[in-house]
């Protein structure tokens, strides 16, 4: 059960700005809403989050990462549906002239399901709602659709229209044929991409939660449509249990039900093993990063919320005292919608040839053109007509074919029809796509918010970021008790040894030792080492744990191996205390 948590948003953002996690972008010119800079600590933490994601999807799952441009030509987004349908409902406050997300205004006024309402109905519903900018009652406003893509021109003269990508997924879809060859023409296979996406949000007022430029980590897994209940590694997660908020429970206002992934698939709650697998993997990944399981839920899309082409969709939502339940990850079975759309738009087949175990006898009616007659009659078009007749359907009157945009009727006396039985060795199928899509910035904010804590140390208030050692920007701090008598030289040598072993250590000799501890606690450094005068006698140092503030003494020679094991979670600090 979710416990009452204090709203620490202001405290988190003040600390994040002061200590170099997150800064307003181009602040000297007046910051622009919807854009942020990651400072030195924030950039490092973000990289650690991305690399843990890669550990799951590249190392564990075996999907290779690709990198596509962040700008694509218009045809890509015509095929994907973004040019026509990627929009939000917008209105303008008649008092302050601020543009607003109409559905967000409605939700703030306790009007439910605003995102699926028609524009006219939504406009009528929000007349009594207040503008979030000036707090005046809106009254009569017009609600209209606003396309969220940033447009640009490719090359001089604005001859080619392009867009900044609103998601990383489309690059993987248009590269399907190349990926298929890379994976040796066999299903299932997947590709992943981590990178920037862009959405021209109407009124981004939620800090890191709603950005105009943001980082996504997406995987596109291509599977045989008839084998979605045969994930080759489903045994890894089939007994993984977690609460699931199904669309039925939402409609009945009931609490989530805890099920194993096998139970969820068998009961038809989750559509298939592939979706269930990535729901469980996502839960494990988020908890590994440091998201508290009691502030994490998986919510199934309602029938009127789910995309028309999708079989099943689940959102991983993280609870924030300021923002409520925030969608952080989406997992969807997108069927063959994307590949068929790009195949139609581009004219490039996006299929996989599936060979049968044994050839099948298949009856076929084939057209045999009378080449000499057709050649004379159609001349330059004859070759194209011969090719088109191979797949045409004959009738007593003849056959209708298309050559480019031209429709041509070939009379029945210009060809013969032959019935035959052939060996069919396989078939071309369009794969279905399972897509887990992660919002890296929202994950980073959730980690900062949940890590923020205040307690008392030595009679003083202590601010501490209880980040998981796996995502903490600085993994260990090294302090000399004094900057004399060789203590600083020993401390610098320990710091260098950590760096040689790939552990990010920070040397600090400024101020009292207690103040140095507080500085590191505030940025989430999980461990601190102090070099004191006993070190010169017995070559041992103190290792301090951030959360408990307890200390143990260790030989210098064991430090790198011990700290690495602690950071990776292979041992606990309590184990060292035994």
Coordinates of C-alpha atoms in Angstrom, one line a residue:
X1 CA 0.0 0.0 0.0
X2 CA 1.3 3.5 -1.0
X3 CA 2.2 5.5 2.1
X4 CA 1.8 9.2 2.4
X5 CA 5.0 10.9 1.1
X6 CA 6.0 14.5 1.5
X7 CA 6.3 16.7 -1.6
X8 CA 10.0 17.3 -1.9
X9 CA 10.0 18.6 -5.5
X10 CA 11.3 22.1 -4.5
X11 CA 14.0 20.7 -2.3
X12 CA 15.1 18.2 -4.9
X13 CA 15.3 20.8 -7.7
X14 CA 17.1 23.3 -5.4
X15 CA 19.7 20.6 -4.6
X16 CA 19.9 19.5 -8.2
X17 CA 20.7 23.0 -9.4
X18 CA 23.1 23.9 -6.6
X19 CA 25.1 20.6 -6.8
X20 CA 25.3 20.2 -10.5
X21 CA 22.6 17.6 -11.4
X22 CA 20.2 19.7 -13.4
X23 CA 20.4 23.3 -14.6
X24 CA 18.0 25.5 -16.6
X25 CA 19.3 25.7 -20.2
X26 CA 20.7 29.0 -21.5
X27 CA 19.9 30.5 -18.2
X28 CA 21.9 33.8 -18.9
X29 CA 19.4 34.5 -21.7
X30 CA 16.3 33.5 -19.7
X31 CA 15.5 29.8 -19.5
X32 CA 13.1 28.3 -21.9
X33 CA 10.5 25.9 -20.5
X34 CA 10.8 22.3 -21.7
X35 CA 14.6 22.3 -22.0
X36 CA 17.2 21.4 -19.3
X37 CA 21.0 21.0 -19.1
X38 CA 22.5 18.0 -17.2
X39 CA 25.3 19.3 -15.0
X40 CA 28.4 17.2 -14.2
X41 CA 26.8 15.0 -11.7
X42 CA 23.5 14.7 -13.5
X43 CA 25.2 13.8 -16.8
X44 CA 27.1 11.0 -15.0
X45 CA 24.0 9.7 -13.3
X46 CA 22.1 9.7 -16.5
X47 CA 24.9 7.7 -18.3
X48 CA 24.8 5.1 -15.5
X49 CA 21.1 4.7 -15.9
X50 CA 21.5 4.3 -19.7
X51 CA 24.3 1.8 -19.2
X52 CA 22.2 -0.3 -16.8
X53 CA 19.5 -0.2 -19.4
X54 CA 22.0 -1.5 -21.9
X55 CA 23.1 -4.2 -19.5
X56 CA 19.5 -5.6 -19.6
X57 CA 18.7 -5.1 -23.3
X58 CA 22.1 -5.6 -25.0
X59 CA 24.0 -7.9 -22.7
X60 CA 21.1 -10.0 -21.3
X61 CA 18.8 -9.9 -24.3
X62 CA 21.4 -9.9 -27.0
X63 CA 19.9 -7.0 -29.0
X64 CA 22.4 -4.8 -30.8
X65 CA 22.3 -1.0 -30.5
X66 CA 22.0 1.2 -33.6
X67 CA 22.1 5.0 -34.0
X68 CA 20.0 6.9 -36.4
X69 CA 19.8 10.6 -37.3
X70 CA 17.5 12.8 -35.1
X71 CA 16.1 14.4 -38.3
X72 CA 14.2 12.4 -41.0
X73 CA 12.5 13.3 -44.2
X74 CA 8.8 13.9 -44.2
X75 CA 7.9 10.6 -45.9
X76 CA 9.0 8.7 -42.8
X77 CA 6.5 10.5 -40.6
X78 CA 3.7 10.4 -43.2
X79 CA 4.0 6.6 -43.1
X80 CA 4.2 6.5 -39.3
X81 CA 1.1 8.7 -38.9
X82 CA 2.9 11.5 -37.1
X83 CA 2.3 14.1 -39.8
X84 CA -1.5 13.6 -39.7
X85 CA -2.2 12.5 -36.2
X86 CA 0.6 13.4 -33.7
X87 CA -1.2 16.2 -31.9
X88 CA -2.4 17.4 -28.5
X89 CA -5.6 19.3 -27.7
X90 CA -4.8 23.0 -27.2
X91 CA -6.7 26.1 -26.2
X92 CA -5.8 29.7 -25.4
X93 CA -6.7 31.5 -22.2
X94 CA -8.7 34.6 -23.2
X95 CA -7.3 36.5 -20.3
X96 CA -3.5 36.0 -20.3
X97 CA -3.3 34.6 -23.9
X98 CA -1.3 31.6 -22.7
X99 CA -1.6 28.5 -24.8
X100 CA -2.7 25.5 -22.7
X101 CA -3.1 21.7 -22.9
X102 CA -6.8 21.5 -22.8
X103 CA -6.9 17.9 -21.5
X104 CA -4.5 18.9 -18.7
X105 CA -6.7 21.8 -17.7
X106 CA -9.7 19.4 -17.6
X107 CA -7.9 16.9 -15.5
X108 CA -6.9 19.6 -13.0
X109 CA -10.6 20.4 -12.8
X110 CA -11.5 16.7 -12.1
X111 CA -12.9 16.1 -15.5
X112 CA -12.0 12.5 -16.4
X113 CA -11.1 10.9 -19.8
X114 CA -10.5 14.4 -21.3
X115 CA -7.9 13.0 -23.7
X116 CA -10.5 10.9 -25.5
X117 CA -13.2 13.6 -25.7
X118 CA -14.1 15.4 -28.9
X119 CA -12.8 18.9 -29.2
X120 CA -16.2 20.5 -29.0
X121 CA -17.2 18.5 -25.9
X122 CA -13.9 19.3 -24.2
X123 CA -14.3 23.0 -24.9
X124 CA -17.8 22.9 -23.2
X125 CA -16.4 20.9 -20.3
X126 CA -13.6 23.3 -19.4
X127 CA -15.6 26.6 -19.4
X128 CA -15.6 26.6 -15.6
X129 CA -12.0 25.5 -15.2
X130 CA -9.2 27.9 -14.1
X131 CA -6.2 28.8 -16.3
X132 CA -3.1 27.4 -14.6
X133 CA -1.1 30.5 -15.6
X134 CA -3.3 33.4 -14.5
X135 CA -5.9 31.4 -12.4
X136 CA -8.8 33.2 -14.2
X137 CA -11.9 31.1 -15.2
X138 CA -11.5 30.2 -18.8
X139 CA -15.1 30.7 -20.0
X140 CA -15.8 29.9 -23.7
X141 CA -12.7 28.8 -25.5
X142 CA -11.9 26.9 -28.7
X143 CA -10.1 23.6 -28.5
X144 CA -8.1 22.6 -31.5
X145 CA -5.3 20.1 -32.4
X146 CA -1.7 21.1 -32.4
X147 CA 0.9 18.9 -34.1
X148 CA 3.8 18.3 -31.7
X149 CA 6.6 17.8 -34.2
X150 CA 9.4 20.3 -34.9
X151 CA 9.6 20.9 -38.6
X152 CA 12.7 21.9 -40.5
X153 CA 14.1 22.2 -44.1
X154 CA 16.7 19.7 -45.4
X155 CA 19.2 21.5 -47.6
X156 CA 19.0 25.0 -49.2
X157 CA 15.9 26.4 -50.7
X158 CA 13.5 24.5 -48.4
X159 CA 13.0 21.9 -51.1
X160 CA 12.8 18.9 -48.7
X161 CA 10.7 19.0 -45.6
X162 CA 12.1 17.2 -42.5
X163 CA 11.1 16.8 -38.9
X164 CA 13.0 16.3 -35.7
X165 CA 12.1 12.8 -34.7
X166 CA 9.4 12.5 -32.0
X167 CA 10.6 9.0 -31.0
X168 CA 13.6 6.9 -31.8
X169 CA 11.5 3.9 -33.0
X170 CA 11.0 5.0 -36.7
X171 CA 14.7 4.7 -37.4
X172 CA 14.7 1.1 -36.4
X173 CA 11.6 0.4 -38.6
X174 CA 13.0 1.9 -41.7
X175 CA 16.2 0.0 -41.2
X176 CA 14.3 -3.3 -40.9
X177 CA 15.6 -4.8 -44.1
X178 CA 19.2 -4.2 -43.1
X179 CA 18.6 -5.5 -39.6
X180 CA 17.0 -8.6 -41.0
X181 CA 20.1 -9.4 -43.0
X182 CA 22.3 -8.6 -40.0
X183 CA 20.4 -11.2 -38.0
X184 CA 20.7 -13.7 -40.8
X185 CA 17.0 -13.6 -41.9
X186 CA 15.8 -15.3 -38.7
X187 CA 13.1 -14.4 -36.2
X188 CA 12.9 -13.3 -33.4
X189 CA 15.4 -10.4 -33.4
X190 CA 15.6 -7.0 -31.9
X191 CA 17.3 -3.6 -32.2
X192 CA 17.7 -0.9 -29.5
X193 CA 18.4 2.8 -29.6
X194 CA 19.2 5.4 -26.9
X195 CA 19.0 9.0 -28.0
X196 CA 17.3 12.3 -28.2
X197 CA 13.7 12.9 -29.3
X198 CA 11.7 16.1 -29.7
X199 CA 8.1 17.1 -29.1
X200 CA 7.0 20.7 -29.2
X201 CA 4.9 20.5 -26.0
X202 CA 2.2 23.1 -25.6
X203 CA 2.9 24.2 -22.0
X204 CA 5.6 22.1 -20.3
X205 CA 5.2 23.0 -16.6
X206 CA 6.5 19.9 -14.9
X207 CA 10.2 20.2 -14.9
X208 CA 12.0 17.0 -16.0
X209 CA 8.6 15.2 -16.4
X210 CA 7.6 17.0 -19.6
X211 CA 10.4 18.2 -21.9
X212 CA 10.6 19.4 -25.5
X213 CA 13.9 17.6 -25.9
X214 CA 14.3 14.4 -24.0
X215 CA 16.1 11.0 -24.1
X216 CA 14.4 7.8 -25.0
X217 CA 15.7 4.2 -24.7
X218 CA 13.6 2.0 -27.0
X219 CA 13.7 -1.6 -28.1
X220 CA 11.9 -3.0 -31.2
X221 CA 11.6 -6.8 -31.0
X222 CA 10.5 -8.4 -34.3
X223 CA 8.6 -11.7 -33.8
X224 CA 6.6 -14.2 -35.8
X225 CA 2.9 -13.3 -35.4
X226 CA 2.0 -16.9 -34.6
X227 CA 4.8 -17.4 -32.0
X228 CA 4.1 -14.6 -29.5
X229 CA 3.3 -17.1 -26.8
X230 CA 6.7 -18.9 -27.3
X231 CA 9.3 -16.5 -25.9
X232 CA 12.5 -18.5 -25.9
X233 CA 13.5 -17.2 -22.4
X234 CA 10.0 -16.9 -20.8
X235 CA 11.2 -19.2 -18.0
X236 CA 13.3 -16.4 -16.7
X237 CA 10.2 -14.4 -15.7
X238 CA 7.3 -16.8 -15.7
X239 CA 7.2 -17.0 -11.9
X240 CA 8.0 -13.3 -11.4
X241 CA 5.2 -11.8 -9.3
X242 CA 4.0 -8.2 -9.3
X243 CA 0.8 -6.1 -8.9
X244 CA -1.0 -5.4 -12.2
X245 CA -3.7 -2.8 -12.6
X246 CA -5.8 -4.2 -15.4
X247 CA -8.3 -2.2 -17.5
X248 CA -11.1 -4.1 -15.7
X249 CA -9.9 -3.1 -12.3
X250 CA -9.6 0.5 -13.4
X251 CA -13.1 0.6 -14.6
X252 CA -14.3 -1.0 -11.3
X253 CA -12.0 1.3 -9.2
X254 CA -10.4 -1.8 -7.7
X255 CA -6.9 -2.2 -6.4
X256 CA -4.2 -4.0 -8.5
X257 CA -4.0 -7.8 -8.4
X258 CA -0.7 -9.6 -7.8
X259 CA 0.0 -12.3 -10.3
X260 CA 2.9 -14.2 -11.8
X261 CA 3.6 -13.6 -15.5
X262 CA 2.5 -17.1 -16.3
X263 CA -0.8 -16.6 -14.5
X264 CA -1.3 -13.2 -16.2
X265 CA -0.8 -14.8 -19.7
X266 CA -2.9 -17.9 -18.9
X267 CA -5.8 -15.7 -17.6
X268 CA -5.7 -13.5 -20.7
X269 CA -4.8 -10.4 -18.7
X270 CA -1.6 -9.9 -20.6
X271 CA -1.9 -10.6 -24.3
X272 CA 1.1 -12.9 -24.7
X273 CA 4.4 -14.1 -23.3
X274 CA 6.4 -11.4 -25.1
X275 CA 4.5 -8.6 -23.5
X276 CA 4.6 -10.3 -20.1
X277 CA 8.3 -10.9 -20.4
X278 CA 9.1 -7.2 -20.9
X279 CA 6.6 -6.1 -18.3
X280 CA 8.6 -8.2 -15.8
X281 CA 12.0 -7.2 -17.2
X282 CA 11.0 -3.5 -16.8
X283 CA 9.9 -4.0 -13.2
X284 CA 13.2 -5.7 -12.4
X285 CA 15.2 -3.0 -14.2
X286 CA 13.4 -0.1 -12.5
X287 CA 13.9 -1.7 -9.0
X288 CA 17.5 -2.3 -9.9
X289 CA 18.0 1.4 -10.6
X290 CA 16.6 2.2 -7.2
X291 CA 12.8 2.8 -7.8
X292 CA 10.9 1.7 -4.7
X293 CA 8.5 -1.1 -5.6
X294 CA 5.8 0.4 -3.4
X295 CA 5.8 3.5 -5.6
X296 CA 5.7 1.6 -8.9
X297 CA 2.7 0.2 -10.7
X298 CA 2.0 -1.3 -14.1
X299 CA -1.3 -0.1 -15.6
X300 CA -3.0 -1.6 -18.6
X301 CA -4.3 0.9 -21.2
X302 CA -8.1 1.2 -21.3
X303 CA -9.8 0.0 -24.5
X304 CA -10.5 3.6 -25.6
X305 CA -7.0 4.7 -24.7
X306 CA -5.1 2.0 -26.5
X307 CA -3.9 2.6 -30.1
X308 CA -6.3 1.0 -32.7
X309 CA -3.5 -1.2 -34.1
X310 CA -2.1 -2.4 -30.7
X311 CA -3.1 -5.8 -29.2
X312 CA -2.0 -4.8 -25.6
X313 CA -0.3 -1.9 -23.9
X314 CA 1.0 -1.5 -20.4
X315 CA 2.6 1.6 -18.7
X316 CA 5.1 1.5 -15.9
X317 CA 4.0 4.4 -13.7
X318 CA 6.1 5.9 -10.8
X319 CA 4.3 7.8 -8.0
X320 CA 5.4 11.4 -7.3
X321 CA 3.9 13.4 -4.5
X322 CA 3.9 16.4 -6.7
X323 CA 2.8 14.9 -10.1
X324 CA 0.9 11.8 -9.1
X325 CA 1.3 8.6 -11.1
X326 CA 3.8 9.4 -13.9
X327 CA 4.1 7.3 -17.0
X328 CA 7.7 6.3 -17.3
X329 CA 7.8 3.3 -19.5
X330 CA 5.4 2.0 -22.2
X331 CA 5.3 -1.6 -23.3
X332 CA 3.2 -2.3 -26.4
X333 CA 2.4 -5.1 -28.9
X334 CA 2.2 -2.9 -32.0
X335 CA 1.4 -5.9 -34.3
X336 CA 2.5 -5.3 -37.9
X337 CA 1.2 -1.8 -38.2
X338 CA 4.6 0.0 -38.5
X339 CA 6.2 -2.3 -41.0
X340 CA 3.2 -2.5 -43.2
X341 CA 2.9 1.4 -43.2
X342 CA 6.5 1.9 -44.2
X343 CA 6.3 -0.9 -46.8
X344 CA 3.3 0.8 -48.4
X345 CA 4.8 4.3 -48.3
X346 CA 8.3 3.3 -49.5
X347 CA 7.4 0.5 -51.9
X348 CA 10.0 -1.7 -50.1
X349 CA 8.8 -5.1 -48.9
X350 CA 9.3 -5.6 -45.2
X351 CA 8.8 -9.3 -44.8
X352 CA 10.6 -12.4 -43.6
X353 CA 10.7 -15.6 -45.6
X354 CA 9.7 -18.5 -43.3
X355 CA 10.7 -21.9 -44.7
X356 CA 8.4 -24.8 -44.1
X357 CA 9.7 -28.0 -42.5
X358 CA 8.4 -29.8 -45.6
X359 CA 7.4 -28.3 -48.9
X360 CA 3.7 -28.0 -49.4
X361 CA 1.8 -28.9 -52.6
X362 CA 0.0 -25.8 -53.8
X363 CA -2.3 -25.5 -56.8
X364 CA -1.6 -22.5 -59.0
X365 CA -3.3 -21.0 -62.0
X366 CA -0.6 -19.3 -64.1
X367 CA -0.9 -17.0 -67.1
X368 CA 1.4 -17.8 -70.0
X369 CA 1.5 -14.6 -72.2
X370 CA 1.7 -14.8 -76.0
X371 CA 4.9 -12.9 -76.1
X372 CA 5.2 -12.3 -79.8
X373 CA 1.7 -10.7 -80.0
X374 CA 2.0 -8.7 -76.8
X375 CA 5.5 -7.5 -77.7
X376 CA 4.3 -6.0 -81.0
X377 CA 1.2 -4.5 -79.4
X378 CA 2.7 -2.9 -76.3
X379 CA 6.4 -2.5 -77.3
X380 CA 8.2 -0.6 -74.5
X381 CA 5.7 -1.7 -71.9
X382 CA 5.8 -5.4 -72.9
X383 CA 8.5 -6.4 -70.3
X384 CA 6.6 -4.8 -67.5
X385 CA 3.4 -6.4 -68.7
X386 CA 5.0 -9.9 -68.8
X387 CA 6.1 -9.4 -65.2
X388 CA 2.7 -8.1 -64.0
X389 CA 0.9 -11.0 -65.6
X390 CA 2.8 -13.5 -63.5
X391 CA 0.8 -12.5 -60.5
X392 CA -2.4 -11.4 -62.2
X393 CA -5.8 -13.1 -61.6
X394 CA -7.2 -14.3 -65.0
X395 CA -11.0 -14.1 -65.8
X396 CA -12.9 -15.3 -68.9
X397 CA -12.7 -11.7 -70.2
X398 CA -8.9 -11.3 -69.6
X399 CA -6.7 -9.9 -66.8
X400 CA -6.4 -6.4 -65.3
X401 CA -2.9 -5.2 -64.4
X402 CA -1.3 -2.0 -63.2
X403 CA 1.9 -0.5 -64.7
X404 CA 2.9 2.4 -62.5
X405 CA -0.3 4.5 -62.3
X406 CA -1.8 3.1 -65.5
X407 CA -4.4 0.3 -65.4
X408 CA -4.3 -2.0 -68.5
X409 CA -6.7 -4.7 -69.5
X410 CA -5.2 -7.6 -71.3
X411 CA -7.8 -9.6 -73.4
X412 CA -8.0 -13.3 -72.8
X413 CA -6.9 -14.2 -76.4
X414 CA -3.4 -12.7 -75.6
X415 CA -2.5 -15.3 -73.1
X416 CA -3.1 -18.9 -72.0
X417 CA -4.1 -20.2 -68.6
X418 CA -2.3 -23.2 -67.2
X419 CA -3.3 -25.0 -64.0
X420 CA -0.4 -26.7 -62.1
X421 CA 0.7 -28.0 -58.7
X422 CA 3.9 -26.6 -57.4
X423 CA 6.1 -27.2 -54.3
X424 CA 5.8 -24.2 -51.9
X425 CA 8.9 -24.1 -49.7
X426 CA 7.8 -21.3 -47.4
X427 CA 5.9 -18.0 -47.1
X428 CA 6.7 -14.3 -46.6
X429 CA 5.2 -12.9 -43.4
X430 CA 5.3 -9.4 -41.9
X431 CA 6.7 -9.7 -38.4
X432 CA 4.9 -8.2 -35.4
X433 CA 6.7 -5.7 -33.1
X434 CA 6.9 -5.7 -29.3
X435 CA 8.1 -2.3 -28.2
X436 CA 9.3 -1.3 -24.7
X437 CA 9.9 2.4 -24.6
X438 CA 11.6 4.1 -21.7
X439 CA 11.7 7.8 -20.8
X440 CA 15.2 8.3 -19.4
X441 CA 14.7 11.8 -18.0
X442 CA 11.6 10.7 -16.1
X443 CA 13.5 7.8 -14.7
X444 CA 16.3 10.2 -13.5
X445 CA 13.8 12.5 -11.9
X446 CA 12.1 9.6 -10.1
X447 CA 15.5 8.4 -8.8
X448 CA 16.4 11.9 -7.5
X449 CA 13.0 12.4 -5.9
X450 CA 12.9 9.0 -4.2
X451 CA 16.5 9.3 -3.0
X452 CA 16.1 12.7 -1.3
X453 CA 16.1 12.4 2.5
X454 CA 16.8 14.5 5.6
X455 CA 18.0 13.1 8.9
X456 CA 20.2 14.2 11.8
X457 CA 23.9 13.5 12.2
X458 CA 26.0 14.7 15.2
X459 CA 23.1 17.0 16.2
X460 CA 22.8 18.7 12.8
X461 CA 20.4 18.3 10.0
X462 CA 21.8 16.1 7.2
X463 CA 20.6 16.2 3.6
X464 CA 21.3 12.9 1.9
X465 CA 20.6 11.5 -1.5
X466 CA 20.1 7.7 -1.0
X467 CA 20.9 6.8 -4.6
X468 CA 21.6 3.2 -5.4
X469 CA 25.4 2.8 -5.6
X470 CA 24.8 1.6 -9.2
X471 CA 23.6 5.0 -10.3
X472 CA 25.4 7.4 -7.9
X473 CA 27.6 9.8 -10.0
X474 CA 30.6 9.5 -7.6
X475 CA 31.0 6.0 -6.3
X476 CA 33.5 6.6 -3.5
X477 CA 35.2 9.6 -1.9
X478 CA 38.7 9.6 -0.5
X479 CA 39.8 11.9 2.3
X480 CA 43.1 12.5 4.0
X481 CA 42.5 13.3 7.6
X482 CA 45.2 16.0 7.3
X483 CA 47.0 17.4 4.3
X484 CA 50.4 16.8 5.8
X485 CA 52.7 14.0 7.1
X486 CA 52.1 12.1 3.8
X487 CA 48.4 11.4 4.4
X488 CA 47.4 13.3 1.3
X489 CA 50.0 11.4 -0.8
X490 CA 48.5 8.1 0.4
X491 CA 45.0 9.3 -0.3
X492 CA 45.9 10.4 -3.8
X493 CA 47.5 7.1 -4.5
X494 CA 44.2 5.3 -3.4
X495 CA 42.2 7.6 -5.6
X496 CA 44.5 6.8 -8.6
X497 CA 44.1 3.1 -7.9
X498 CA 40.3 3.4 -8.1
X499 CA 40.5 5.3 -11.4
X500 CA 42.8 2.6 -12.9
X501 CA 40.1 0.0 -12.0
X502 CA 37.3 2.0 -13.6
X503 CA 35.8 3.3 -10.3
X504 CA 34.9 7.0 -10.2
X505 CA 36.5 8.3 -7.0
X506 CA 36.7 11.9 -5.8
X507 CA 39.6 13.2 -3.8
X508 CA 38.6 15.9 -1.2
X509 CA 40.9 17.5 1.4
X510 CA 39.0 20.8 1.9
X511 CA 37.5 21.5 5.3
X512 CA 36.7 19.5 8.4
X513 CA 36.2 15.8 7.9
X514 CA 32.5 16.0 9.0
X515 CA 31.8 18.7 6.4
X516 CA 33.4 16.6 3.7
X517 CA 31.1 13.7 4.6
X518 CA 28.1 16.0 4.4
X519 CA 29.1 17.2 0.9
X520 CA 29.4 13.7 -0.4
X521 CA 26.1 12.6 1.4
X522 CA 24.3 15.4 -0.4
X523 CA 25.3 14.2 -3.9
X524 CA 24.6 10.5 -3.1
X525 CA 28.2 9.2 -2.9
X526 CA 27.6 5.8 -1.2
X527 CA 31.1 5.2 0.4
X528 CA 33.9 7.4 1.8
X529 CA 37.4 6.4 2.7
X530 CA 39.5 8.2 5.3
X531 CA 43.3 8.0 5.5
X532 CA 44.4 8.7 9.0
X533 CA 47.6 8.2 11.1
X534 CA 46.8 4.6 11.7
X535 CA 47.1 4.1 8.0
X536 CA 50.8 4.9 8.1
X537 CA 51.2 2.2 10.8
X538 CA 49.2 -0.7 9.5
X539 CA 48.2 0.3 5.9
X540 CA 44.5 0.2 6.7
X541 CA 41.8 2.9 6.2
X542 CA 38.2 3.5 7.4
X543 CA 35.4 2.8 4.9
X544 CA 32.2 4.7 5.7
X545 CA 28.7 3.8 4.5
X546 CA 26.5 6.8 3.5
X547 CA 23.1 5.5 4.7
X548 CA 24.0 4.1 8.1
X549 CA 27.1 6.3 8.7
X550 CA 28.8 3.2 10.1
X551 CA 32.5 2.5 9.5
X552 CA 34.8 -0.5 9.1
X553 CA 38.5 -0.7 8.8
X554 CA 40.0 -2.4 5.7
X555 CA 43.5 -3.0 4.3
X556 CA 44.4 -0.7 1.4
X557 CA 45.0 -3.7 -0.8
X558 CA 41.4 -4.8 -0.5
X559 CA 39.8 -1.5 -1.3
X560 CA 39.2 -1.6 -5.0
X561 CA 37.8 -5.1 -5.0
X562 CA 35.6 -4.4 -1.9
X563 CA 34.2 -1.1 -3.3
X564 CA 33.5 -2.7 -6.7
X565 CA 31.6 -5.6 -5.0
X566 CA 29.6 -3.1 -3.0
X567 CA 28.7 -0.9 -6.0
X568 CA 27.7 -4.0 -8.1
X569 CA 25.6 -5.3 -5.2
X570 CA 27.5 -8.6 -4.8
X571 CA 28.1 -7.8 -1.1
X572 CA 26.5 -5.5 1.5
X573 CA 28.1 -3.2 4.0
X574 CA 26.4 -5.2 6.7
X575 CA 28.5 -8.2 5.5
X576 CA 31.7 -6.2 6.1
X577 CA 30.6 -5.5 9.6
X578 CA 30.4 -9.2 10.6

